[in-house]
Short mmCIF file of C-alpha atoms and ligand atoms in Angstrom, two decimals:
data_model
loop_
_atom_site.label_atom_id
_atom_site.label_comp_id
_atom_site.label_asym_id
_atom_site.label_seq_id
_atom_site.Cartn_x
_atom_site.Cartn_y
_atom_site.Cartn_z
CA MET Z 115 20.99 -1.88 20.76
CA ASP Z 116 17.15 -1.09 19.37
CA ASN Z 117 17.85 2.49 19.68
CA ILE Z 118 20.17 2.73 17.60
CA LYS Z 119 18.82 -0.02 15.05
CA GLU Z 120 15.36 2.15 14.71
CA ASP Z 121 17.84 5.26 13.75
CA VAL Z 122 19.68 3.76 11.66
CA VAL Z 123 16.58 2.45 9.76
CA GLY Z 124 15.41 5.75 9.76
CA ALA Z 125 18.35 7.15 8.24
CA TRP Z 126 18.31 4.60 5.27
CA ASN Z 127 15.11 6.45 4.85
CA GLN Z 128 16.55 9.84 4.50
CA VAL Z 129 19.14 8.12 1.92
CA HIS Z 130 16.53 6.62 0.07
CA ARG Z 131 14.61 9.97 -0.22
CA CYS Z 132 17.68 11.86 -1.25
CA LEU Z 133 18.87 8.78 -4.05
CA GLU Z 134 15.18 8.79 -5.59
CA LYS Z 135 16.03 12.39 -6.38
CA LYS Z 136 18.71 11.63 -8.15
CA LEU Z 137 17.66 8.82 -9.66
CA PRO Z 138 15.34 7.30 -12.20
CA GLY Z 139 12.23 4.96 -10.28
CA HIS Z 140 13.51 1.90 -11.85
CA ALA Z 141 16.98 2.23 -10.74
CA ILE Z 142 15.65 2.48 -6.82
CA HIS Z 143 13.46 0.01 -7.33
CA ALA Z 144 16.02 -1.95 -8.98
CA TRP Z 145 19.16 -1.72 -6.82
CA PHE Z 146 17.49 -0.03 -3.32
CA GLU Z 147 14.79 -1.18 -2.48
CA PRO Z 148 16.47 -5.15 -1.70
CA ILE Z 149 19.19 -3.05 0.12
CA ILE Z 150 18.37 -3.77 4.13
CA PRO Z 151 20.45 -1.71 6.22
CA VAL Z 152 21.54 -3.53 9.61
CA GLY Z 153 23.76 -1.11 11.62
CA PHE Z 154 27.19 0.20 12.13
CA ARG Z 155 30.02 -1.70 12.41
CA ASN Z 156 33.27 -0.52 13.29
CA GLY Z 157 32.27 2.62 12.26
CA SER Z 158 30.66 1.86 8.83
CA PHE Z 159 26.96 2.22 7.79
CA VAL Z 160 26.47 -1.89 6.77
CA LEU Z 161 24.21 -2.49 3.96
CA GLU Z 162 22.62 -5.81 3.15
CA VAL Z 163 22.46 -6.91 -0.34
CA PRO Z 164 21.12 -10.31 -1.86
CA ASN Z 165 24.31 -11.05 -3.44
CA GLN Z 166 27.80 -9.93 -5.37
CA PHE Z 167 26.57 -9.32 -8.64
CA PHE Z 168 23.71 -6.58 -6.63
CA LEU Z 169 27.13 -5.55 -5.04
CA GLU Z 170 29.60 -4.52 -8.13
CA TRP Z 171 26.76 -3.24 -9.74
CA ILE Z 172 25.47 -0.89 -7.02
CA GLU Z 173 29.32 -0.42 -6.32
CA SER Z 174 30.08 0.55 -10.17
CA HIS Z 175 27.32 2.57 -10.59
CA TYR Z 176 26.10 4.36 -7.69
CA LYS Z 177 29.02 4.37 -5.49
CA ASP Z 178 29.04 8.30 -5.33
CA ASP Z 179 25.38 8.52 -4.86
CA ILE Z 180 25.03 6.76 -2.44
CA ILE Z 181 28.02 8.33 -0.18
CA LYS Z 182 26.70 12.45 -0.97
CA ALA Z 183 23.21 11.01 0.12
CA LEU Z 184 25.38 9.46 3.61
CA GLU Z 185 26.53 12.66 4.02
CA LYS Z 186 23.60 14.62 3.36
CA THR Z 187 21.22 12.01 5.67
CA TYR Z 188 24.64 12.79 8.86
CA SER Z 189 26.40 15.60 7.76
CA ASP Z 190 29.30 13.93 8.25
CA LYS Z 191 31.35 11.68 5.87
CA ILE Z 192 30.16 8.17 6.58
CA GLN Z 193 31.91 5.26 5.34
CA TYR Z 194 29.43 1.88 4.19
CA LYS Z 195 30.10 -1.28 3.70
CA PHE Z 196 28.13 -3.95 2.07
CA LEU Z 197 27.36 -7.42 3.56
CA ILE Z 198 25.33 -10.29 0.96
CA THR Z 199 22.93 -12.25 2.33
CA LYS Z 200 23.49 -15.62 3.66
CA GLU Z 201 20.29 -16.84 3.65
CA LYS Z 202 18.89 -17.75 0.36
CA LYS Z 203 15.76 -15.45 -0.75
CA LYS Z 204 13.30 -17.95 -2.18
CA LYS Z 205 13.69 -18.11 -6.24
CA VAL Z 206 10.03 -18.14 -8.10
CA GLU Z 207 7.02 -15.64 -6.89
CA ARG Z 208 4.60 -15.35 -9.22
CA THR Z 209 1.84 -13.33 -8.85
CA ALA Z 210 -0.99 -13.08 -12.62
CA PRO Z 211 0.72 -11.30 -15.24
CA GLN Z 212 -0.37 -7.72 -14.72
CA THR Z 213 -1.03 -6.48 -18.60
CA SER Z 214 -3.63 -8.67 -19.62
CA ALA Z 215 -6.03 -6.79 -17.01
CA PHE Z 216 -5.36 -3.60 -18.98
CA GLU Z 217 -6.55 -4.63 -22.39
CA PRO Z 218 -9.61 -3.40 -23.79
CA LYS Z 219 -11.44 -6.44 -24.89
CA ALA Z 220 -12.51 -5.27 -28.62
CA LYS Z 221 -9.46 -5.31 -30.91
CA ARG Z 222 -8.79 -1.74 -31.88
CA PHE Z 223 -9.67 -0.97 -35.55
CA ASN Z 224 -5.75 0.74 -36.15
CA ASN Z 225 -4.11 -2.82 -34.74
CA LEU Z 226 -1.60 -0.99 -32.22
CA ASN Z 227 -0.46 -3.19 -30.08
CA LEU Z 228 -1.13 -1.30 -26.55
CA LYS Z 229 1.41 -3.15 -24.57
CA TYR Z 230 4.23 -1.28 -26.67
CA THR Z 231 4.52 1.65 -24.91
CA PHE Z 232 7.40 4.46 -24.36
CA GLU Z 233 7.09 4.25 -20.36
CA ASN Z 234 7.85 0.63 -20.76
CA PHE Z 235 10.49 0.74 -23.32
CA ILE Z 236 14.51 0.32 -21.55
CA VAL Z 237 16.40 3.07 -22.25
CA GLY Z 238 20.37 2.86 -22.85
CA SER Z 239 23.26 4.50 -24.91
CA ASN Z 240 22.15 1.63 -27.96
CA ASN Z 241 18.38 3.04 -28.99
CA GLU Z 242 18.57 6.42 -27.10
CA PHE Z 243 18.23 8.61 -29.97
CA ALA Z 244 15.76 6.41 -31.66
CA LYS Z 245 13.36 7.27 -28.82
CA THR Z 246 13.89 10.45 -28.37
CA ALA Z 247 13.06 11.13 -31.61
CA SER Z 248 9.83 9.03 -31.71
CA GLU Z 249 8.88 10.39 -28.42
CA SER Z 250 9.56 14.37 -30.23
CA VAL Z 251 7.06 12.72 -33.51
CA ALA Z 252 4.95 11.22 -31.60
CA ASN Z 253 4.40 14.29 -29.62
CA ASN Z 254 4.58 16.73 -32.52
CA PRO Z 255 3.49 14.65 -36.04
CA GLY Z 256 4.04 16.53 -39.64
CA GLU Z 257 7.01 18.52 -38.38
CA GLN Z 258 8.87 19.31 -41.06
CA ASN Z 259 12.80 17.91 -39.81
CA PHE Z 260 11.62 14.75 -38.54
CA ASN Z 261 9.01 13.68 -41.71
CA PRO Z 262 8.93 10.75 -42.54
CA LEU Z 263 10.78 8.93 -39.41
CA ILE Z 264 12.76 6.04 -40.23
CA ILE Z 265 13.59 3.77 -37.55
CA TYR Z 266 16.01 1.04 -38.75
CA GLY Z 267 17.66 -1.70 -37.56
CA GLY Z 268 18.25 -5.33 -37.21
CA VAL Z 269 15.43 -7.98 -35.84
CA GLY Z 270 14.14 -7.82 -32.42
CA LEU Z 271 15.34 -4.62 -31.21
CA GLY Z 272 12.69 -2.31 -30.68
CA LYS Z 273 11.90 -1.26 -33.81
CA THR Z 274 8.02 -2.44 -33.94
CA HIS Z 275 7.94 -1.22 -30.18
CA LEU Z 276 8.70 2.67 -30.98
CA MET Z 277 6.34 2.45 -33.84
CA HIS Z 278 3.64 1.63 -31.88
CA ALA Z 279 4.68 3.55 -29.25
CA ILE Z 280 4.45 6.49 -31.20
CA GLY Z 281 1.11 5.96 -32.56
CA ASN Z 282 -0.30 5.09 -28.91
CA ARG Z 283 1.63 8.13 -27.45
CA ALA Z 284 -0.23 10.32 -30.11
CA LEU Z 285 -3.64 9.39 -29.33
CA GLU Z 286 -3.46 9.70 -26.07
CA ASN Z 287 -2.78 13.25 -26.98
CA ASN Z 288 -5.54 13.37 -29.48
CA ARG Z 289 -8.07 10.64 -29.87
CA ASP Z 290 -9.92 11.72 -32.83
CA LEU Z 291 -5.99 11.49 -35.11
CA ASN Z 292 -6.46 8.44 -37.88
CA ILE Z 293 -4.02 6.54 -37.19
CA VAL Z 294 -3.07 4.21 -39.95
CA ASN Z 295 -1.06 1.06 -38.67
CA ILE Z 296 0.30 -1.82 -41.34
CA THR Z 297 2.92 -3.66 -42.20
CA SER Z 298 4.60 -3.51 -46.09
CA GLU Z 299 3.03 -6.71 -46.41
CA GLN Z 300 -0.21 -5.90 -45.36
CA PHE Z 301 0.32 -2.66 -47.49
CA THR Z 302 0.53 -4.91 -50.34
CA LEU Z 303 -1.85 -7.09 -50.32
CA ASP Z 304 -4.89 -4.45 -49.89
CA PHE Z 305 -2.96 -3.03 -52.65
CA VAL Z 306 -3.04 -6.08 -55.00
CA ASN Z 307 -6.80 -7.14 -53.51
CA SER Z 308 -7.90 -3.29 -54.55
CA LEU Z 309 -6.77 -4.29 -57.75
CA ARG Z 310 -8.65 -7.31 -58.49
CA LYS Z 311 -11.76 -5.87 -57.40
CA ASN Z 312 -10.90 -2.12 -59.39
CA LYS Z 313 -10.66 -0.40 -56.19
CA THR Z 314 -7.83 1.92 -56.34
CA ILE Z 315 -9.38 4.72 -55.61
CA GLU Z 316 -11.11 3.46 -51.95
CA PHE Z 317 -7.70 2.24 -51.73
CA ALA Z 318 -5.73 5.61 -52.01
CA GLN Z 319 -8.37 7.24 -50.38
CA ASN Z 320 -8.28 5.54 -47.04
CA TYR Z 321 -4.40 5.70 -46.97
CA ARG Z 322 -4.31 9.33 -48.11
CA SER Z 323 -7.22 10.53 -45.06
CA SER Z 324 -4.66 9.68 -42.23
CA ASP Z 325 -2.90 11.93 -39.90
CA ILE Z 326 -0.52 9.38 -38.92
CA LEU Z 327 0.72 6.62 -41.80
CA LEU Z 328 3.03 3.81 -39.75
CA ILE Z 329 4.68 0.93 -41.86
CA ASP Z 330 5.89 -1.54 -40.61
CA ASP Z 331 9.17 -3.28 -42.10
CA ILE Z 332 9.46 -1.21 -45.55
CA GLN Z 333 12.03 -3.65 -46.48
CA PHE Z 334 9.35 -6.31 -47.84
CA PHE Z 335 8.42 -3.37 -50.53
CA ARG Z 336 11.40 -4.62 -52.21
CA GLY Z 337 11.19 -5.67 -55.78
CA LYS Z 338 7.56 -5.45 -56.11
CA GLU Z 339 7.40 -1.71 -58.66
CA GLN Z 340 3.41 -1.58 -58.72
CA THR Z 341 3.17 -1.22 -54.73
CA GLN Z 342 6.17 0.83 -54.45
CA GLU Z 343 4.46 3.84 -57.11
CA GLN Z 344 1.38 3.48 -54.89
CA PHE Z 345 3.16 3.77 -51.81
CA PHE Z 346 5.09 6.65 -53.43
CA HIS Z 347 1.79 9.04 -54.40
CA THR Z 348 0.54 7.98 -50.77
CA PHE Z 349 4.10 9.26 -49.04
CA ASN Z 350 4.15 12.83 -51.07
CA VAL Z 351 0.30 13.63 -50.48
CA LEU Z 352 0.71 12.82 -47.01
CA HIS Z 353 3.81 14.37 -46.47
CA GLN Z 354 2.81 17.58 -48.75
CA SER Z 355 -0.17 18.28 -46.44
CA GLY Z 356 2.01 17.69 -43.38
CA LYS Z 357 1.06 14.57 -42.05
CA GLN Z 358 3.90 12.46 -40.08
CA ILE Z 359 4.82 9.39 -41.48
CA VAL Z 360 6.67 6.52 -40.08
CA LEU Z 361 8.34 3.88 -41.61
CA THR Z 362 10.62 0.78 -40.32
CA ALA Z 363 13.53 -0.42 -42.25
CA ASP Z 364 16.05 -3.84 -41.36
CA LYS Z 365 18.91 -1.13 -42.77
CA PHE Z 366 19.70 2.44 -43.77
CA PRO Z 367 17.76 3.66 -46.51
CA GLY Z 368 20.97 4.68 -47.88
CA GLU Z 369 22.01 1.18 -48.39
CA MET Z 370 18.37 -0.59 -49.18
CA LYS Z 371 18.46 -2.49 -52.42
CA GLY Z 372 15.58 -3.11 -54.56
CA LEU Z 373 13.66 0.03 -53.64
CA GLN Z 374 13.22 3.33 -56.40
CA THR Z 375 16.15 5.50 -55.84
CA ARG Z 376 13.27 8.17 -55.99
CA LEU Z 377 11.34 6.82 -52.54
CA LEU Z 378 14.83 6.84 -51.39
CA SER Z 379 15.44 10.30 -51.94
CA ARG Z 380 12.23 11.15 -50.12
CA PHE Z 381 13.03 9.43 -47.63
CA GLN Z 382 16.64 11.11 -46.80
CA SER Z 383 14.48 14.49 -46.89
CA GLY Z 384 13.15 13.19 -43.14
CA LEU Z 385 15.49 11.64 -40.39
CA SER Z 386 16.86 8.12 -39.94
CA VAL Z 387 17.50 7.15 -36.30
CA ASP Z 388 18.71 3.58 -35.58
CA VAL Z 389 18.74 0.65 -33.14
CA GLN Z 390 21.82 -1.16 -31.80
CA PRO Z 391 21.97 -4.09 -29.63
CA PRO Z 392 21.66 -3.44 -25.71
CA ASN Z 393 24.93 -3.90 -23.88
CA PHE Z 394 24.86 -5.67 -20.86
CA GLU Z 395 23.86 -3.26 -18.16
CA VAL Z 396 20.90 -2.77 -20.60
CA ARG Z 397 19.60 -6.60 -20.85
CA VAL Z 398 20.21 -6.27 -17.53
CA ALA Z 399 17.47 -3.71 -16.94
CA ILE Z 400 15.02 -5.13 -20.19
CA LEU Z 401 15.12 -8.86 -18.55
CA LEU Z 402 14.38 -7.15 -14.78
CA GLU Z 403 11.59 -5.41 -16.52
CA LYS Z 404 10.12 -8.01 -18.24
CA ALA Z 405 10.16 -11.25 -15.65
CA GLU Z 406 8.57 -8.14 -13.20
CA GLN Z 407 6.05 -7.74 -16.41
CA ASN Z 408 5.55 -11.83 -16.91
CA GLY Z 409 5.30 -11.47 -12.29
CA LEU Z 410 8.18 -13.34 -11.54
CA SER Z 411 11.15 -12.48 -9.45
CA LEU Z 412 14.11 -14.03 -10.74
CA ASP Z 413 17.78 -14.48 -8.86
CA TYR Z 414 20.14 -12.14 -9.75
CA SER Z 415 22.15 -14.84 -10.37
CA ILE Z 416 20.33 -16.31 -13.13
CA ILE Z 417 19.71 -12.45 -14.84
CA GLU Z 418 23.14 -12.30 -14.64
CA PHE Z 419 23.64 -15.07 -16.91
CA ILE Z 420 21.25 -14.97 -19.15
CA ALA Z 421 22.26 -11.67 -20.03
CA GLN Z 422 25.40 -12.97 -20.82
CA HIS Z 423 24.61 -15.37 -22.39
CA ILE Z 424 21.90 -13.88 -25.08
CA LYS Z 425 23.47 -10.74 -26.91
CA ASN Z 426 22.30 -9.62 -29.51
CA ASN Z 427 18.26 -9.52 -29.38
CA VAL Z 428 15.47 -7.83 -27.16
CA ARG Z 429 13.40 -10.43 -28.81
CA GLU Z 430 15.33 -13.59 -27.28
CA LEU Z 431 15.78 -11.53 -23.64
CA GLU Z 432 11.53 -11.77 -23.43
CA GLY Z 433 11.53 -15.22 -24.98
CA THR Z 434 13.73 -16.41 -22.45
CA ILE Z 435 12.18 -15.18 -19.43
CA ILE Z 436 8.26 -16.24 -21.17
CA ARG Z 437 10.28 -19.82 -22.23
CA LEU Z 438 11.57 -20.22 -18.23
CA LEU Z 439 8.06 -19.47 -17.05
CA ALA Z 440 6.66 -21.92 -19.23
CA LYS Z 441 8.86 -24.50 -18.45
CA SER Z 442 8.55 -24.32 -14.72
CA SER Z 443 5.04 -24.31 -14.82
CA LEU Z 444 4.54 -27.21 -17.28
CA LEU Z 445 7.20 -28.77 -15.50
CA ASN Z 446 6.31 -27.60 -12.08
CA VAL Z 447 9.49 -27.50 -11.01
CA GLU Z 448 11.33 -24.45 -9.55
CA ILE Z 449 13.40 -21.88 -11.40
CA ASN Z 450 17.08 -22.69 -10.52
CA ASN Z 451 20.65 -22.85 -12.29
CA ARG Z 452 20.06 -25.84 -14.28
CA LEU Z 453 16.54 -25.48 -15.98
CA VAL Z 454 17.86 -21.65 -16.34
CA THR Z 455 20.89 -23.35 -18.14
CA GLU Z 456 18.75 -25.66 -20.43
CA VAL Z 457 16.97 -22.64 -21.52
CA VAL Z 458 19.28 -20.61 -22.70
CA LYS Z 459 21.20 -23.84 -23.83
CA GLU Z 460 17.97 -23.85 -26.64
CA ARG Z 461 18.43 -20.56 -27.14
CA VAL Z 462 21.90 -20.18 -28.03
CA GLY Z 463 21.68 -23.26 -30.46
CA GLY Z 464 23.99 -25.77 -27.99
CA ARG Z 465 26.68 -23.08 -26.85
CA ILE Z 466 27.13 -21.90 -23.47
CA GLY Z 467 30.04 -19.98 -22.98
CA ASN Z 468 30.55 -16.85 -24.96
CA GLN Z 469 31.26 -16.83 -28.44
CA VAL Z 470 33.44 -13.74 -27.13
CA SER Z 471 35.78 -13.95 -25.23
CA ILE Z 472 38.01 -11.96 -22.94
CA GLU Z 473 41.48 -13.06 -25.24
CA ASN Z 474 39.22 -12.05 -28.20
CA ILE Z 475 38.71 -8.55 -27.23
CA VAL Z 476 42.62 -8.51 -26.38
CA LYS Z 477 43.56 -9.47 -29.52
CA LYS Z 478 40.91 -6.76 -31.23
CA VAL Z 479 41.93 -4.18 -29.22
CA SER Z 480 45.56 -5.04 -30.11
CA GLU Z 481 45.29 -5.01 -33.21
CA VAL Z 482 43.50 -1.85 -33.31
CA SER Z 483 45.78 0.26 -31.13
CA HIS Z 484 49.06 -1.84 -31.51
CA ILE Z 485 49.84 -2.64 -28.12
CA LYS Z 486 51.05 -6.07 -27.78
CA GLU Z 487 48.20 -7.98 -26.34
CA ASN Z 488 51.18 -9.36 -23.28
CA ASP Z 489 51.19 -5.25 -22.50
CA ILE Z 490 47.48 -5.27 -22.13
CA VAL Z 491 47.68 -7.93 -19.41
CA GLY Z 492 50.17 -6.95 -18.00
CA LYS Z 493 51.63 -4.32 -14.97
CA SER Z 494 52.94 -1.55 -17.44
CA ARG Z 495 51.81 1.75 -16.28
CA LYS Z 496 52.58 3.75 -20.06
CA MET Z 497 50.21 5.61 -21.38
CA GLU Z 498 49.02 4.19 -23.98
CA ILE Z 499 49.36 0.67 -22.52
CA THR Z 500 46.98 1.67 -19.52
CA GLU Z 501 44.28 3.17 -22.26
CA ALA Z 502 44.56 -0.25 -24.32
CA ARG Z 503 43.85 -1.93 -21.10
CA GLN Z 504 41.11 0.36 -19.71
CA VAL Z 505 39.22 -0.37 -23.12
CA SER Z 506 39.56 -4.01 -22.98
CA MET Z 507 37.94 -3.82 -19.57
CA TYR Z 508 35.42 -1.46 -20.63
CA LEU Z 509 34.15 -3.61 -23.66
CA CYS Z 510 34.57 -7.06 -21.22
CA ARG Z 511 31.80 -5.24 -19.04
CA ASP Z 512 30.31 -3.90 -21.97
CA ILE Z 513 29.62 -7.07 -23.70
CA MET Z 514 29.48 -9.75 -21.38
CA GLY Z 515 28.95 -8.58 -18.41
CA THR Z 516 32.11 -10.07 -16.75
CA SER Z 517 31.92 -9.64 -13.02
CA LEU Z 518 35.15 -6.40 -11.92
CA ASN Z 519 36.88 -9.90 -10.27
CA ASN Z 520 37.58 -11.90 -12.84
CA ILE Z 521 38.16 -8.54 -14.99
CA GLY Z 522 40.94 -7.39 -12.55
CA MET Z 523 42.15 -11.16 -12.30
CA PHE Z 524 42.29 -11.40 -15.73
CA PHE Z 525 44.52 -8.15 -16.46
CA GLY Z 526 47.27 -8.29 -13.94
CA GLY Z 527 45.44 -8.91 -11.04
CA ARG Z 528 44.14 -5.77 -10.13
CA ASP Z 529 41.35 -4.99 -7.85
CA HIS Z 530 38.17 -3.69 -8.46
CA THR Z 531 37.88 -0.30 -7.69
CA THR Z 532 40.87 -0.66 -10.26
CA VAL Z 533 38.49 -2.34 -12.95
CA ILE Z 534 35.76 0.86 -11.56
CA HIS Z 535 38.29 3.45 -12.52
CA ALA Z 536 39.11 1.76 -15.77
CA LEU Z 537 35.27 1.51 -16.82
CA LYS Z 538 34.60 5.21 -15.42
CA THR Z 539 37.52 7.06 -17.89
CA VAL Z 540 36.18 4.91 -20.89
CA ASN Z 541 32.64 5.82 -20.77
CA GLU Z 542 34.27 9.68 -19.93
CA LYS Z 543 36.51 9.62 -23.18
CA LYS Z 544 34.02 7.92 -25.25
CA SER Z 545 31.57 10.71 -24.89
CA ASN Z 546 33.96 12.95 -25.46
CA ASN Z 547 36.46 11.93 -27.86
CA VAL Z 548 36.59 11.15 -31.23
CA ARG Z 549 38.82 8.60 -31.51
CA MET Z 550 38.05 6.44 -28.82
CA LYS Z 551 34.62 6.86 -29.76
CA LYS Z 552 35.20 5.14 -33.32
CA MET Z 553 38.22 2.82 -31.63
CA ILE Z 554 34.98 1.30 -29.85
CA THR Z 555 32.88 1.51 -32.02
CA SER Z 556 34.69 -0.30 -34.90
CA ILE Z 557 36.01 -2.80 -32.07
CA ARG Z 558 32.35 -3.85 -31.51
CA LYS Z 559 31.95 -4.29 -34.94
CA GLU Z 560 34.68 -6.66 -35.61
CA LEU Z 561 33.34 -8.53 -32.48
CA GLY Z 562 30.11 -8.91 -34.24
CA PHE Z 563 28.52 -6.64 -31.64
CA SER Z 564 26.82 -4.54 -34.39
CA PHE Z 565 24.47 -5.01 -36.38
CA LEU Z 566 25.89 -3.16 -39.25
P1 ADP D 894 11.97 -5.14 -33.87
O1 ADP D 894 10.62 -4.97 -35.12
O2 ADP D 894 13.16 -4.48 -34.08
O3 ADP D 894 12.26 -6.36 -34.84
P2 ADP D 894 10.08 -5.42 -31.64
O4 ADP D 894 10.12 -3.86 -31.34
O5 ADP D 894 9.29 -5.85 -32.57
O6 ADP D 894 11.95 -5.94 -32.44
O7 ADP D 894 10.78 -5.80 -30.22
C1 ADP D 894 10.98 -7.67 -29.91
C2 ADP D 894 9.93 -7.72 -28.68
O8 ADP D 894 11.13 -6.83 -28.01
C3 ADP D 894 9.10 -6.34 -28.26
O9 ADP D 894 8.23 -7.46 -27.52
C4 ADP D 894 9.38 -5.18 -27.56
O10 ADP D 894 8.54 -5.05 -26.83
C5 ADP D 894 10.94 -5.99 -26.52
N1 ADP D 894 11.50 -4.61 -26.63
C6 ADP D 894 12.76 -4.34 -27.85
N2 ADP D 894 13.23 -3.17 -26.92
C7 ADP D 894 13.18 -3.07 -25.66
C8 ADP D 894 13.21 -2.26 -24.95
N3 ADP D 894 13.95 -1.62 -25.47
N4 ADP D 894 12.74 -2.47 -23.59
C9 ADP D 894 11.58 -2.93 -23.49
N5 ADP D 894 10.87 -4.27 -24.69
C10 ADP D 894 12.10 -3.68 -26.08
MG1 MG D 895 9.24 -5.25 -36.13
#
């Protein structure tokens, strides 16, 4: 018996190595390290996982990868099965926060927050393009097509993070760069002070000597004519000498009110990229990352609960983790469901339960696709109806993180493999079918799940 057990562990290690070659480190860490290989039962390789959420996640994301890795290891087709761990894992394990140890004591002149890096920025379809563009700018500052780079989007979606990450990376590549990093309010204040002290020439020189100029939240230039004038000249000097400019804003530059048109037209010479609210999967990944950064190990059911309720804003997700930590240590209680519900309730203003519901989603899909709601949740296999049903299933998972079983139950009592198939189909269609992409974007927008 022991022999078989040893074999299983050895085999699993091999499977693990195969997976490591294919999947990103954070996926291995989050989803594969907690798996315990148990042994063979009725011809299936049995893997123990912490809970149902975990099981569904792996099934819907990594099924094919596991099958392939098992096949490679055994040179044969091998079935596998999950078993959910019976005993409850310890809820909180606390270690000292890791970040502080790496922070230099002296505050740096450029105010770059060293915690904002590309490495700890979680990527999803909501911010992928913004991150890629930012990284490219950091590695090749001043390149014509990306100058200025404007990162825009709603509150708490990572604009400042990306901008600082650009500064940090550029400095890593070249310590000698003069990076000026400032908010538009500081810029304004600095300018007003220079006027008062008759030092506008020094002011201009200061800014114009930068190799990379980072200005956060330029919507605050709104209505400040003289500051805009100064900024316009600074912008031109830097741009003409091939120095990189990175700006963040709350809206697409073309839609910004109160900024001079000549400024807006300058912005068009570069690249504008947006950040959108993260979907359920990205929210889970962010929560896992933030919990780990804070030395907190949370049950997956808790992570899932938070991700289902806090939807629009990464800062809020982070705030929830920190609040949980603070409350549990102040009150000296374990982080349990009650505490989590309490904290999440505070955050969403008491509205526990989703503002967006499955019914809501079906209603919107019905409006857009002109398929009756009853048909969407019914049994028909007609092509248009199936498609509307699949889109609805996809949106339930994507926005709310509804479990596969619950989705299946709601949509005509289907089982979870049907749901997985639906999600996969929509995912594929979404990337190569413009009509599908438009439909999904517009429904998300109507459900208020997009900042535009
Ligand atoms: P914004 O400037 O868009 O309002 P921030 O950049 O200040 O938002 O982000 C708010 C918080 O959320 C920051 O602590 C940031 O590190 C974190 N954050 C935002 N997006 C991500 C992400 N994709 N991955 C990791 N952390 C993120
Ligand atoms: Mg910001």
